[in-house]
């Protein structure tokens, strides 16, 4: 019985952490444009900007 409760608590914490992570990532995207944080933008005639 105690083990079930413990497992349920761990699952709840994991789900909560995942939701918090997604919300934090969305807030970061609002501040920083999406292109700058995912991959370096490579112009047609030059090196990558992010490098």
JSON list of C-alpha atoms in Angstrom, two decimals:
[
{"chain": "A", "resi": 1, "resn": "UNK", "atom": "CA", "xyz": [0.00, 0.00, 0.00]},
{"chain": "A", "resi": 2, "resn": "UNK", "atom": "CA", "xyz": [2.75, 2.44, 0.94]},
{"chain": "A", "resi": 3, "resn": "UNK", "atom": "CA", "xyz": [4.70, 1.52, -2.20]},
{"chain": "A", "resi": 4, "resn": "UNK", "atom": "CA", "xyz": [1.70, 2.34, -4.40]},
{"chain": "A", "resi": 5, "resn": "UNK", "atom": "CA", "xyz": [1.33, 5.70, -2.72]},
{"chain": "A", "resi": 6, "resn": "UNK", "atom": "CA", "xyz": [5.04, 6.39, -3.16]},
{"chain": "A", "resi": 7, "resn": "UNK", "atom": "CA", "xyz": [4.92, 5.48, -6.86]},
{"chain": "A", "resi": 8, "resn": "UNK", "atom": "CA", "xyz": [1.86, 7.67, -7.38]},
{"chain": "A", "resi": 9, "resn": "UNK", "atom": "CA", "xyz": [3.66, 10.55, -5.68]},
{"chain": "A", "resi": 10, "resn": "UNK", "atom": "CA", "xyz": [6.72, 10.12, -7.92]},
{"chain": "A", "resi": 11, "resn": "UNK", "atom": "CA", "xyz": [4.55, 10.04, -11.04]},
{"chain": "A", "resi": 12, "resn": "UNK", "atom": "CA", "xyz": [2.78, 13.20, -9.91]},
{"chain": "A", "resi": 13, "resn": "UNK", "atom": "CA", "xyz": [6.08, 14.97, -9.31]},
{"chain": "A", "resi": 14, "resn": "UNK", "atom": "CA", "xyz": [7.37, 13.86, -12.73]},
{"chain": "A", "resi": 15, "resn": "UNK", "atom": "CA", "xyz": [4.23, 15.12, -14.49]},
{"chain": "A", "resi": 16, "resn": "UNK", "atom": "CA", "xyz": [4.41, 18.41, -12.60]},
{"chain": "A", "resi": 17, "resn": "UNK", "atom": "CA", "xyz": [8.06, 18.87, -13.54]},
{"chain": "A", "resi": 18, "resn": "UNK", "atom": "CA", "xyz": [7.29, 18.14, -17.19]},
{"chain": "A", "resi": 19, "resn": "UNK", "atom": "CA", "xyz": [4.47, 20.69, -17.26]},
{"chain": "A", "resi": 20, "resn": "UNK", "atom": "CA", "xyz": [6.68, 23.29, -15.57]},
{"chain": "A", "resi": 21, "resn": "UNK", "atom": "CA", "xyz": [9.44, 22.61, -18.11]},
{"chain": "A", "resi": 22, "resn": "UNK", "atom": "CA", "xyz": [7.06, 23.08, -21.05]},
{"chain": "A", "resi": 23, "resn": "UNK", "atom": "CA", "xyz": [5.70, 26.31, -19.59]},
{"chain": "A", "resi": 24, "resn": "UNK", "atom": "CA", "xyz": [9.21, 27.64, -18.98]},
{"chain": "A", "resi": 25, "resn": "UNK", "atom": "CA", "xyz": [10.22, 26.77, -22.55]},
{"chain": "A", "resi": 26, "resn": "UNK", "atom": "CA", "xyz": [7.18, 28.61, -23.90]},
{"chain": "A", "resi": 27, "resn": "UNK", "atom": "CA", "xyz": [8.01, 31.70, -21.86]},
{"chain": "A", "resi": 28, "resn": "UNK", "atom": "CA", "xyz": [11.58, 31.60, -23.15]},
{"chain": "A", "resi": 29, "resn": "UNK", "atom": "CA", "xyz": [10.30, 31.39, -26.72]},
{"chain": "A", "resi": 30, "resn": "UNK", "atom": "CA", "xyz": [8.24, 34.53, -26.15]},
{"chain": "A", "resi": 31, "resn": "UNK", "atom": "CA", "xyz": [11.34, 36.44, -25.03]},
{"chain": "A", "resi": 32, "resn": "UNK", "atom": "CA", "xyz": [13.83, 34.95, -27.51]},
{"chain": "A", "resi": 33, "resn": "UNK", "atom": "CA", "xyz": [12.80, 34.42, -31.14]},
{"chain": "A", "resi": 34, "resn": "UNK", "atom": "CA", "xyz": [12.47, 30.71, -31.96]},
{"chain": "A", "resi": 35, "resn": "UNK", "atom": "CA", "xyz": [15.20, 30.72, -34.63]},
{"chain": "A", "resi": 36, "resn": "UNK", "atom": "CA", "xyz": [17.95, 31.86, -32.28]},
{"chain": "A", "resi": 37, "resn": "UNK", "atom": "CA", "xyz": [17.52, 29.04, -29.80]},
{"chain": "A", "resi": 38, "resn": "UNK", "atom": "CA", "xyz": [16.84, 26.02, -32.03]},
{"chain": "A", "resi": 39, "resn": "UNK", "atom": "CA", "xyz": [19.40, 25.96, -34.84]},
{"chain": "A", "resi": 40, "resn": "UNK", "atom": "CA", "xyz": [21.89, 28.46, -36.21]},
{"chain": "A", "resi": 41, "resn": "UNK", "atom": "CA", "xyz": [20.50, 30.30, -39.21]},
{"chain": "A", "resi": 42, "resn": "UNK", "atom": "CA", "xyz": [22.69, 29.80, -42.26]},
{"chain": "A", "resi": 43, "resn": "UNK", "atom": "CA", "xyz": [22.48, 32.53, -44.88]},
{"chain": "A", "resi": 44, "resn": "UNK", "atom": "CA", "xyz": [22.92, 31.45, -48.50]},
{"chain": "A", "resi": 45, "resn": "UNK", "atom": "CA", "xyz": [26.35, 33.07, -48.85]},
{"chain": "A", "resi": 46, "resn": "UNK", "atom": "CA", "xyz": [28.13, 32.85, -45.52]},
{"chain": "A", "resi": 47, "resn": "UNK", "atom": "CA", "xyz": [28.89, 31.00, -42.29]},
{"chain": "A", "resi": 48, "resn": "UNK", "atom": "CA", "xyz": [26.22, 30.21, -39.73]},
{"chain": "A", "resi": 49, "resn": "UNK", "atom": "CA", "xyz": [25.17, 33.21, -37.65]},
{"chain": "A", "resi": 50, "resn": "UNK", "atom": "CA", "xyz": [24.92, 31.15, -34.47]},
{"chain": "A", "resi": 51, "resn": "UNK", "atom": "CA", "xyz": [28.47, 29.79, -34.79]}
]
